[in-house]
Short mmCIF file of C-alpha atoms and ligand atoms in Angstrom, two decimals:
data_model
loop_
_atom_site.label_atom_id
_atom_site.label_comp_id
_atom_site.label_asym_id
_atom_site.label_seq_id
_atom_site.Cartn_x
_atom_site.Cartn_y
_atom_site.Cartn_z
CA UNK A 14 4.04 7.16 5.19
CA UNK A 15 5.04 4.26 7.70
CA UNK A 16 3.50 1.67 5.44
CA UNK A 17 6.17 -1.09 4.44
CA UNK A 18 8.69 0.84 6.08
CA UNK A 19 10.81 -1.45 7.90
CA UNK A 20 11.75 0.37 11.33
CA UNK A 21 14.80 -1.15 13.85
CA UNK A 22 13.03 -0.74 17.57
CA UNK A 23 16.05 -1.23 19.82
CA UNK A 24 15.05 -1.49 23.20
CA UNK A 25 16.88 -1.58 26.25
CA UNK A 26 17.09 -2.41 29.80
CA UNK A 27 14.92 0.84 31.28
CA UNK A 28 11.72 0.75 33.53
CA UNK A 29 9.92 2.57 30.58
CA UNK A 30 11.12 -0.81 28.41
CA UNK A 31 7.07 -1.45 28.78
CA UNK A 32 6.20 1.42 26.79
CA UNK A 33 8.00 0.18 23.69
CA UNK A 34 5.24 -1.82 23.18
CA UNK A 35 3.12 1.20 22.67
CA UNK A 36 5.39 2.51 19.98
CA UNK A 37 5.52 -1.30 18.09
CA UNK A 38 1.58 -1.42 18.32
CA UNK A 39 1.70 2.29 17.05
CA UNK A 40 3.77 1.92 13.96
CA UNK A 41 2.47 -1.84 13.46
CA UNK A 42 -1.11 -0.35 12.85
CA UNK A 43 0.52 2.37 10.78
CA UNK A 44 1.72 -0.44 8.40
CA UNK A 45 5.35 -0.28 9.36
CA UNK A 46 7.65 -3.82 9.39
CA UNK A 47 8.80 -3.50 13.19
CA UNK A 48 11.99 -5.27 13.80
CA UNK A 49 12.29 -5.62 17.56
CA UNK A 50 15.43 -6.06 18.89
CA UNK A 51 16.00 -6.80 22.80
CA UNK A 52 18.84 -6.12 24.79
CA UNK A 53 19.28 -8.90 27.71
CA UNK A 54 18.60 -6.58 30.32
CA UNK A 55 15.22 -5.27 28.70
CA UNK A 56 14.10 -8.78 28.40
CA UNK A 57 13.76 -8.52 32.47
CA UNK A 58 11.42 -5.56 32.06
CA UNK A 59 9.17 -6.68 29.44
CA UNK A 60 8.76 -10.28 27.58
CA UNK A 61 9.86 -10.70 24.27
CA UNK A 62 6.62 -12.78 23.29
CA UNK A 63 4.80 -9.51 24.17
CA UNK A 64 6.43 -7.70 21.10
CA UNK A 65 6.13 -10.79 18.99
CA UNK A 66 2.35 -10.63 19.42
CA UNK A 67 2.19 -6.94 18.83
CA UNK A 68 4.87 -6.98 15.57
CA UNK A 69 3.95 -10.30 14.40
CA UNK A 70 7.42 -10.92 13.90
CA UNK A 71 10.38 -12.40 15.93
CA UNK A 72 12.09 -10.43 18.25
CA UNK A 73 15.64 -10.81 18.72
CA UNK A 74 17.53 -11.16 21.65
CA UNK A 75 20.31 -13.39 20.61
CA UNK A 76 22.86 -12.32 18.68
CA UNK A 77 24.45 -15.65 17.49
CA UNK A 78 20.35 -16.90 16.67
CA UNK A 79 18.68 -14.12 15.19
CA UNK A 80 15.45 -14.62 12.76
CA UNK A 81 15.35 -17.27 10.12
CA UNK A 82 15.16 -14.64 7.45
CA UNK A 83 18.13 -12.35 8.60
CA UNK A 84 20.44 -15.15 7.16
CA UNK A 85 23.61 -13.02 7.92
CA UNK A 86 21.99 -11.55 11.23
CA UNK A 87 22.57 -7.83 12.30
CA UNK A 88 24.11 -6.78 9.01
CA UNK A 89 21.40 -7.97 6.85
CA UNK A 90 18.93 -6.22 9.82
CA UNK A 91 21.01 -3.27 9.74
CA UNK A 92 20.28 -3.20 5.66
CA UNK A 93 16.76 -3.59 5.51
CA UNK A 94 16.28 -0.37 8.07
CA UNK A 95 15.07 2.36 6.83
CA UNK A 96 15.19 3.50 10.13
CA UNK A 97 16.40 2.32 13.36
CA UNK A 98 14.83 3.66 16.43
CA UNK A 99 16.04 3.15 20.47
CA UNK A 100 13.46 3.21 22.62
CA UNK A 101 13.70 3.60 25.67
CA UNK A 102 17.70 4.20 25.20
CA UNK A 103 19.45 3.44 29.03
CA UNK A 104 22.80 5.29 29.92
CA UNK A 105 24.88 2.52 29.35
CA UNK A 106 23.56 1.72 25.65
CA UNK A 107 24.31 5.89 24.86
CA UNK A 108 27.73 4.96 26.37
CA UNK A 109 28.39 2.05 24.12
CA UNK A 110 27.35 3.92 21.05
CA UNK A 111 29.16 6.47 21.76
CA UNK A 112 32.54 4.75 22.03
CA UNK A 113 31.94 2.91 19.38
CA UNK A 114 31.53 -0.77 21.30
CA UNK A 115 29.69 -3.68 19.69
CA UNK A 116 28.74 -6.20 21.51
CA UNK A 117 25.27 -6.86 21.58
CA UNK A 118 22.92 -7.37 18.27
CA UNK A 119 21.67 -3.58 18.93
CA UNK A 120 24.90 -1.83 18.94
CA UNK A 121 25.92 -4.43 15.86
CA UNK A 122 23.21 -3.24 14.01
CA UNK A 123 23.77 0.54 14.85
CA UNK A 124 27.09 0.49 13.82
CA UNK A 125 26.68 -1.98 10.66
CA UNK A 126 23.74 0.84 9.58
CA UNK A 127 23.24 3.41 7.01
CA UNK A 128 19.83 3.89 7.97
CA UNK A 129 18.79 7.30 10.40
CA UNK A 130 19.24 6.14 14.13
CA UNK A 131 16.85 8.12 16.39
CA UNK A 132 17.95 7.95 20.60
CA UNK A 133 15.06 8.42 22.92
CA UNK A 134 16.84 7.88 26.40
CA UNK A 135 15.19 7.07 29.68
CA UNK A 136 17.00 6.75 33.07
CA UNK A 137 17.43 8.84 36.68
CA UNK A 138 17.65 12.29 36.53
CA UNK A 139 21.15 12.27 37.94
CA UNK A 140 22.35 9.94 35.52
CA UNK A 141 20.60 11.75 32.39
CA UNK A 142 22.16 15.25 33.97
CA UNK A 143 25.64 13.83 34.73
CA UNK A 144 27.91 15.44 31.85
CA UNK A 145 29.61 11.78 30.86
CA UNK A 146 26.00 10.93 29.81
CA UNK A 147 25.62 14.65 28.69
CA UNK A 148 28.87 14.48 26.47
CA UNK A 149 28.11 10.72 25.40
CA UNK A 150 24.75 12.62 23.75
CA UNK A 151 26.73 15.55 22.01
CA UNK A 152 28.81 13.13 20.79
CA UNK A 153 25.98 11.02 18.68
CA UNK A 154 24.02 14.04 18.03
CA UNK A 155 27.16 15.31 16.13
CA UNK A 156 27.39 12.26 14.43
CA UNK A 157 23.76 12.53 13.41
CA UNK A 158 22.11 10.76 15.54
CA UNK A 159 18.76 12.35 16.17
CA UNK A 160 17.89 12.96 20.61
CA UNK A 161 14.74 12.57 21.32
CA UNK A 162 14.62 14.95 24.63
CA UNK A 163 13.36 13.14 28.02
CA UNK A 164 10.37 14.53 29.96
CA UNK A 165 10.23 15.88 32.89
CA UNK A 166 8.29 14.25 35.45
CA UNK A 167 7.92 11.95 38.56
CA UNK A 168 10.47 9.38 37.69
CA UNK A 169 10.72 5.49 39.27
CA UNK A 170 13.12 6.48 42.08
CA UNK A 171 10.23 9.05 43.19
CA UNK A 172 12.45 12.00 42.20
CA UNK A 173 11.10 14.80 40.23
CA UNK A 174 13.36 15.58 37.33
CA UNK A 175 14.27 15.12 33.68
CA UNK A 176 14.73 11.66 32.64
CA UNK A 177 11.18 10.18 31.46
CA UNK A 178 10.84 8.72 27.83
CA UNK A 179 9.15 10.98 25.56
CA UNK A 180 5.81 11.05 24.87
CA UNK A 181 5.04 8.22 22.29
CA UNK A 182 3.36 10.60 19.90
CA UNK A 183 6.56 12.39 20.01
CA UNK A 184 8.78 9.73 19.61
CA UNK A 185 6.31 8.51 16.49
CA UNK A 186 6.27 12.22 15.09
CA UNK A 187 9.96 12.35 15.15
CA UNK A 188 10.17 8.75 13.14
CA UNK A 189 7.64 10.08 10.77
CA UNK A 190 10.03 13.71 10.17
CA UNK A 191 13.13 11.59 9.89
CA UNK A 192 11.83 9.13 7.34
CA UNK A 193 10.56 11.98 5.42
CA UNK A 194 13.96 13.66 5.03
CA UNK A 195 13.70 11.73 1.66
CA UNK A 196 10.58 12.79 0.41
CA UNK A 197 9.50 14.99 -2.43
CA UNK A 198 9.47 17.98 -0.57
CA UNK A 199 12.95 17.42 1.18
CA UNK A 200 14.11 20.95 1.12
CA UNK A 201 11.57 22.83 0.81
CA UNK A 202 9.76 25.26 3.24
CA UNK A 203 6.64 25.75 3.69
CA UNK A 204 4.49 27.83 5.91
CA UNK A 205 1.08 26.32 6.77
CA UNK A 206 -1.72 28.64 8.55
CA UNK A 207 -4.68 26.85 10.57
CA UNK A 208 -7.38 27.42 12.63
CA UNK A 209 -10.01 30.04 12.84
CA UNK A 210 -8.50 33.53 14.04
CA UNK A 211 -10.12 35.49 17.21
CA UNK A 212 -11.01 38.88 17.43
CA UNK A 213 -11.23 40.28 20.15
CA UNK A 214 -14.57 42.41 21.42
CA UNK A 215 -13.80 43.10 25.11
CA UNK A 216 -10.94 41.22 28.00
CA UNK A 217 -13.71 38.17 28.04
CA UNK A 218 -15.42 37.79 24.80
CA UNK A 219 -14.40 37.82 21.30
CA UNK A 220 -15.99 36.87 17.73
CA UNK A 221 -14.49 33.57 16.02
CA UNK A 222 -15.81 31.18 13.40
CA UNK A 223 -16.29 27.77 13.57
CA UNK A 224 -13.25 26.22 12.22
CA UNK A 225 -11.42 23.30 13.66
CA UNK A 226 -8.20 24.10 12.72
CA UNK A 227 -7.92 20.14 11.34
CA UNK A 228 -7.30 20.72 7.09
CA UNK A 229 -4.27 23.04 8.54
CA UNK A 230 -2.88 20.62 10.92
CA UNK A 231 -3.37 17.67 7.83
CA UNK A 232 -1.53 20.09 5.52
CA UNK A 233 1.20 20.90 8.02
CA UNK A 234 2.17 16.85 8.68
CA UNK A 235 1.65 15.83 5.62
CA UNK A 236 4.30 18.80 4.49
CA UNK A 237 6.28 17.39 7.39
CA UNK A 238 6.15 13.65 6.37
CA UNK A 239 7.48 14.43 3.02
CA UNK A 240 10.78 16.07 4.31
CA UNK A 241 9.31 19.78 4.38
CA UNK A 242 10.65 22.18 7.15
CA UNK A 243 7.24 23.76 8.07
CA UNK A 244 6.62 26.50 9.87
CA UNK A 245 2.61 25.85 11.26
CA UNK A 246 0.95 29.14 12.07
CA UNK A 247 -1.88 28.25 14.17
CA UNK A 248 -4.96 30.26 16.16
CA UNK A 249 -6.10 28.98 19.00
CA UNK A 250 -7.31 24.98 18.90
CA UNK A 251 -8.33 22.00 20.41
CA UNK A 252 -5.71 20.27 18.61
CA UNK A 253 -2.43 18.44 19.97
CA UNK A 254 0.39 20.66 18.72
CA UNK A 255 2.41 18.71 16.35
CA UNK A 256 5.31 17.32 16.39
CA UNK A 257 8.53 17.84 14.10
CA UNK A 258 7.89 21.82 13.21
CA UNK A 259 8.08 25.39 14.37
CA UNK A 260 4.35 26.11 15.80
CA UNK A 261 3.73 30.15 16.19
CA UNK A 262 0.66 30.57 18.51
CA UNK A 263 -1.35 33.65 17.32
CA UNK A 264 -5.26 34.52 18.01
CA UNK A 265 -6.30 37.66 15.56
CA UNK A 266 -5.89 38.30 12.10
CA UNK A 267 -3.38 41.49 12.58
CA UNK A 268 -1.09 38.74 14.42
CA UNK A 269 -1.66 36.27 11.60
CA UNK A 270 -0.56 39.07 9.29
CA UNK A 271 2.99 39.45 10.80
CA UNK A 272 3.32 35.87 11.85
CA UNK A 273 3.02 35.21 8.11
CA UNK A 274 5.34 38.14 6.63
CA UNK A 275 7.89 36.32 9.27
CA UNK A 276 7.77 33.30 8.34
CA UNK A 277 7.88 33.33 4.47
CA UNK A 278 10.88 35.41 4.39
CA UNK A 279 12.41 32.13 3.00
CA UNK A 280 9.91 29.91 1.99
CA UNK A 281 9.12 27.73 -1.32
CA UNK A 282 5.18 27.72 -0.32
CA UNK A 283 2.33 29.63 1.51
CA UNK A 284 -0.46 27.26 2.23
CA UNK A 285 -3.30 29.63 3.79
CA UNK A 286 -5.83 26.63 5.25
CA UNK A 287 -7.03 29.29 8.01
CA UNK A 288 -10.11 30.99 8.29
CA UNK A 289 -8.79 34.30 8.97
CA UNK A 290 -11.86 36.36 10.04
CA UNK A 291 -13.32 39.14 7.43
CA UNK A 292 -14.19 41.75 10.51
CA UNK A 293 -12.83 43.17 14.03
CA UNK A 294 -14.57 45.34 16.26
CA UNK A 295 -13.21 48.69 15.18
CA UNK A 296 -12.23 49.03 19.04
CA UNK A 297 -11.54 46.42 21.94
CA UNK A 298 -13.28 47.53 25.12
CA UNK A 299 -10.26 48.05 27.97
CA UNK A 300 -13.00 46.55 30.90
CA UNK A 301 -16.03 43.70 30.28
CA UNK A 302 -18.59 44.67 28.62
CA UNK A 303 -21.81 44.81 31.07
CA UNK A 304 -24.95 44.17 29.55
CA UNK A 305 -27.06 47.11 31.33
CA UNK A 306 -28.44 48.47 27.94
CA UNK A 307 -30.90 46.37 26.04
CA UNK A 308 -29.33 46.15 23.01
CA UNK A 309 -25.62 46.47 21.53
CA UNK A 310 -23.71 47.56 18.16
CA UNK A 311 -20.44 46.74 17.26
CA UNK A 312 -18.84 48.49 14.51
CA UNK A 313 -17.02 45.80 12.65
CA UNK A 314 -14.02 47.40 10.11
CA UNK A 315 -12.19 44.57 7.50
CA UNK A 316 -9.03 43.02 8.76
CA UNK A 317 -6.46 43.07 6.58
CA UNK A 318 -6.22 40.43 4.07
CA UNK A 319 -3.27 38.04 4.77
CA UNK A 320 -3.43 36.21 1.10
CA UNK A 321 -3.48 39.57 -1.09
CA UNK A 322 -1.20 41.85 0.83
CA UNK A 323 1.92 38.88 1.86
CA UNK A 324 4.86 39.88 -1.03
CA UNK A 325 7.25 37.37 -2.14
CA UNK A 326 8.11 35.11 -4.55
CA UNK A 327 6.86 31.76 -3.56
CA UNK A 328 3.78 29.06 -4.41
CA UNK A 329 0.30 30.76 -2.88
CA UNK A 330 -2.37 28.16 -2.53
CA UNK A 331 -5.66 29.48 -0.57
CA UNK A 332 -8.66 27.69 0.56
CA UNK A 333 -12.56 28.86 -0.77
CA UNK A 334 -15.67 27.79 1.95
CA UNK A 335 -17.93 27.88 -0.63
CA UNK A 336 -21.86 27.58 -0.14
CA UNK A 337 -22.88 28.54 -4.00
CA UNK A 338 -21.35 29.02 -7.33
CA UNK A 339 -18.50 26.95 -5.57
CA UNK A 340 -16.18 26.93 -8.64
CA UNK A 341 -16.90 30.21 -10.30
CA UNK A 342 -16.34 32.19 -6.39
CA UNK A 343 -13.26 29.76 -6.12
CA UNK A 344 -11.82 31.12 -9.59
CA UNK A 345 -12.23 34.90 -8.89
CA UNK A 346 -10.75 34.14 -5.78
CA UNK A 347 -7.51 32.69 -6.95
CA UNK A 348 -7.24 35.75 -9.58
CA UNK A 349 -8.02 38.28 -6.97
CA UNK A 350 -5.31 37.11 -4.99
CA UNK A 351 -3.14 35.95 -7.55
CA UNK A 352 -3.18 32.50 -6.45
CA UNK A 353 -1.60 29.87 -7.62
CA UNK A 354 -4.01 27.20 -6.52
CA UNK A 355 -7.39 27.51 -4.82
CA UNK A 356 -8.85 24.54 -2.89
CA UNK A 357 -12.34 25.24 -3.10
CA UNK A 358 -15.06 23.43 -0.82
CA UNK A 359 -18.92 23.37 -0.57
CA UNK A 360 -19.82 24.21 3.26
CA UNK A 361 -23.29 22.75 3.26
CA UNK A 362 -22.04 19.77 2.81
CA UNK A 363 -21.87 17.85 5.79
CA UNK A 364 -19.24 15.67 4.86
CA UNK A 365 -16.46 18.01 3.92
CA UNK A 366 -18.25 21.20 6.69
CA UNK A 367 -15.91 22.60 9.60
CA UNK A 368 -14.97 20.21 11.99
CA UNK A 369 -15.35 17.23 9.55
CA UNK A 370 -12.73 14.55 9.37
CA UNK A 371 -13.07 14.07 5.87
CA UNK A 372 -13.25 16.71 3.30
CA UNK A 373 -14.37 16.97 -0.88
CA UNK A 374 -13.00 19.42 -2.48
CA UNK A 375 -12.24 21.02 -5.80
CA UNK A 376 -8.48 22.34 -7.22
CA UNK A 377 -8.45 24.95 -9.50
CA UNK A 378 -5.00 26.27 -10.39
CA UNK A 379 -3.90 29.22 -11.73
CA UNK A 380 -3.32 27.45 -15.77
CA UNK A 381 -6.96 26.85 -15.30
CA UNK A 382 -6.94 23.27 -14.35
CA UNK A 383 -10.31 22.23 -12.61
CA UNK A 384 -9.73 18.74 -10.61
CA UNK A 385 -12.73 17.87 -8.44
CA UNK A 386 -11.89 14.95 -6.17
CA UNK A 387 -13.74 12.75 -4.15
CA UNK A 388 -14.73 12.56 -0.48
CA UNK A 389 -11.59 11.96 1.12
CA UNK A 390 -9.81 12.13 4.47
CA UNK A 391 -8.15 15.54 5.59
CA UNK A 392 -4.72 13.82 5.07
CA UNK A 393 -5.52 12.73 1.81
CA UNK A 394 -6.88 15.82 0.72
CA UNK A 395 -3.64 17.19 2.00
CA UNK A 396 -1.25 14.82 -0.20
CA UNK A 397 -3.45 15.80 -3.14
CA UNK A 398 -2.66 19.33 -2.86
CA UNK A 399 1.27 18.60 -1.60
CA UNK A 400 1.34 16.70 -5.01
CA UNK A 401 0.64 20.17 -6.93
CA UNK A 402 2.48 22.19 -5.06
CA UNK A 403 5.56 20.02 -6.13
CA UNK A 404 4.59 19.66 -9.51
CA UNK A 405 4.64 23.66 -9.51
CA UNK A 406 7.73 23.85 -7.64
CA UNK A 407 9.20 21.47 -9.86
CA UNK A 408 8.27 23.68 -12.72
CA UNK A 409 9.56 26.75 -11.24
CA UNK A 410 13.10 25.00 -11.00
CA UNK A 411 12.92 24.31 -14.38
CA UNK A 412 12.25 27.77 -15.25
O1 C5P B 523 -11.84 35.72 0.57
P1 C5P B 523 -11.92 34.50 1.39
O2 C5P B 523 -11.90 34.76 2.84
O3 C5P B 523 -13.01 33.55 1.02
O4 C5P B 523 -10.56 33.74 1.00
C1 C5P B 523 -10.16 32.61 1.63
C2 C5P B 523 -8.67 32.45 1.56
O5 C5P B 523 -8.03 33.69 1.86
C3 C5P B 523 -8.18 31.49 2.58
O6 C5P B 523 -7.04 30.85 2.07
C4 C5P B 523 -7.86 32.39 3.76
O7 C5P B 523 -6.90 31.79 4.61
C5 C5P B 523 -7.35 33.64 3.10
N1 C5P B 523 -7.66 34.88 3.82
C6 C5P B 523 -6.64 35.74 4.17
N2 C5P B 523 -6.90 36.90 4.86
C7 C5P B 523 -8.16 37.24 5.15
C8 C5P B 523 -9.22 36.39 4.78
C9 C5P B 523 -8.92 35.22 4.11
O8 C5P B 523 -5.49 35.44 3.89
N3 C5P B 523 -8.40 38.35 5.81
#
């Protein structure tokens, strides 16, 4: 979604200037145009030929000699942004944006813009907490402006305190949510479970399955990255929680069940990408199990199923793990549960198996439509079924 994007990266005069060239390499590889442009005072943190080399294109520092090809300087720049971006954004930049002053090429082009302006400060925690900096960020945030929060950490003068840039995955999963406010599924909500539930057996031990929670987390950014408002229901993980959503935490079934009833109160689509477990241990043991005798049983009972029993009236799309009869299983499924797409997918194969970063799948939709893709990437695979589930909601809205 960043490819031929053309993104604004201010930056200014911080100790965390450095890290801009992080974000520039980041979006660079993602395809995106990067603009830099410099204010003086960052050009004494970090060299402009530095994000020249990442970018491949010229930074600019001057205003009265920017690029060749910006003929008319910071208002053709400001024009060809799809999204401008301040990284790390000092006090005294927030300060001039805030009352309105242009006099460098980066406030020039934030004012001259039409484009989304994201602020990721950096400075002392003193100056982040003192309320002129405080009301000099409610004022841009109610003009739009999008804050990415500080961090909290050890900061340059050796305080501990608020005031560190963001994480750069952050900042990068914030550009990615903004630029998406124009996509197909601008609007729309949709709630996205992931992940393999837990049920528990005892305090220490419980069953689970071997799901990596990845197809969830695909569906859930690529729902994001199209302008979604997405509400990721996730059990437990080794995956970085993503940015740009609401995540609800949950481990069993039961508290899949009423995370899910929550959540779709309002929403356009239910996109069930978990493997919810079939069976719980009828009861949980209060104390550790001990394992005096030489064998053990535990009665198993179902848990309840989330797909079936969730009312509403919004787009149902469930996943199949298949191992045999893939399509025929997959298309009782959907009618069982009243589906209104099934993405089905054979287990034994390696390629698309738990844990995989690639997946091959068949959709089968409720008019009966049988599309049997390729081996793709969980992302891909993702956009593939995004593109149905507009195409249905589309429908609907004609309806
Ligand atoms: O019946 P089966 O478990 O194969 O169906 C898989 C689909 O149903 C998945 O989308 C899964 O998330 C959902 N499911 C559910 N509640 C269960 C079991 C599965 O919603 N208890």
């Amino acid at each position: 979604m960043l490819a031929d994007k053309t993104i604004v990266l201010g930056i200014t005069g911080s100790i965390a200037a450095y890290k801009a060239a992080d974000i520039a390499s980041k979006l660079t590889q993602a395809g995106a145009k990067v603009e830099v442009v410099m204010t003086d005072s960052a050009t004494k943190f970090v060299a402009p030929l530095t994000l020249r080399s990442i970018t491949g294109r010229p930074v600019i520092t001057d205003m009265f000699e920017p690029a060749a090809e910006f003929k008319i300087g910071h208002i053709a720049l400001a024009e060809a942004a799809d999204v401008v971006v301040i990284a790390p954004a000092t006090a005294n930049t927030i300060a001039k944006l805030a009352a309105g002053i242009a006099d460098d090429m980066l406030t020039c082009v934030v004012l001259a813009t039409k484009a989304p302006i994201i602020l990721a400060p950096a400075m002392n925690v003193n100056m982040f907490e003192n309320s002129i900096t405080q009301d000099n960020l409610a004022k841009l945030k109610a003009r739009g402006f999008t804050i990415v929060d500080p961090a909290s950490g050890r900061l340059t003068s050796g305080k501990i305190g608020l005031g560190r840039l963001a994480d750069i995955d952050k900042i990068i999963g914030i550009i990615k949510q903004v630029l998406g406010r124009s996509g197909d599924l601008a609007g729309k909500r949709l709630v996205v479970t992931a992940g393999g539930t837990q049920e528990p057996i005892d305090p220490a031990r419980h069953i689970g399955n071997r799901s990596s929670g990845k197809m969830g987390y695909a569906m859930a950014e690529a729902a994001r990255d199209r302008g979604a408002r997405v509400t990721l229901i996730t059990a437990p993980t080794s995956l970085l929680e993503p940015i740009g959503m609401e995540v609800v935490h949950i481990e069993t079934a039961a508290q899949m069940k009423e995370a899910v009833a929550r959540a779709v109160a309002q929403a356009d689509a239910l996109i069930m990408a978990a493997a919810v477990a079939d069976y719980q241990p009828k009861a949980v043991a209060k104390a550790k199990i001990k394992k005096e005798s030489p064998s053990l049983t535990l009665e198993l009972i179902r848990t309840p199923d989330i797909l079936t029993e969730v009312k509403g009236d919004f787009l149902k799309v469930g996943f199949a793990a298949e191992s045999q009869d893939i399509v025929a299983n997959a298309r009782q499924k959907l009618e069982k549960k009243k589906l209104d797409l099934i993405v089905a997918n054979d287990i034994t194969d390696k390629e698309s198996a738990f844990g995989a970063d690639t997946n091959k799948v068949t959709l089968i939709d409720r008019d009966g439509k049988v599309d049997s893709l390729p081996l793709l990437t969980k992302r891909e695979v993702a956009d593939k079924i995004l593109d149905r589930v507009v195409g249905f909601l589309a429908k609907k809205a004609r309806k």
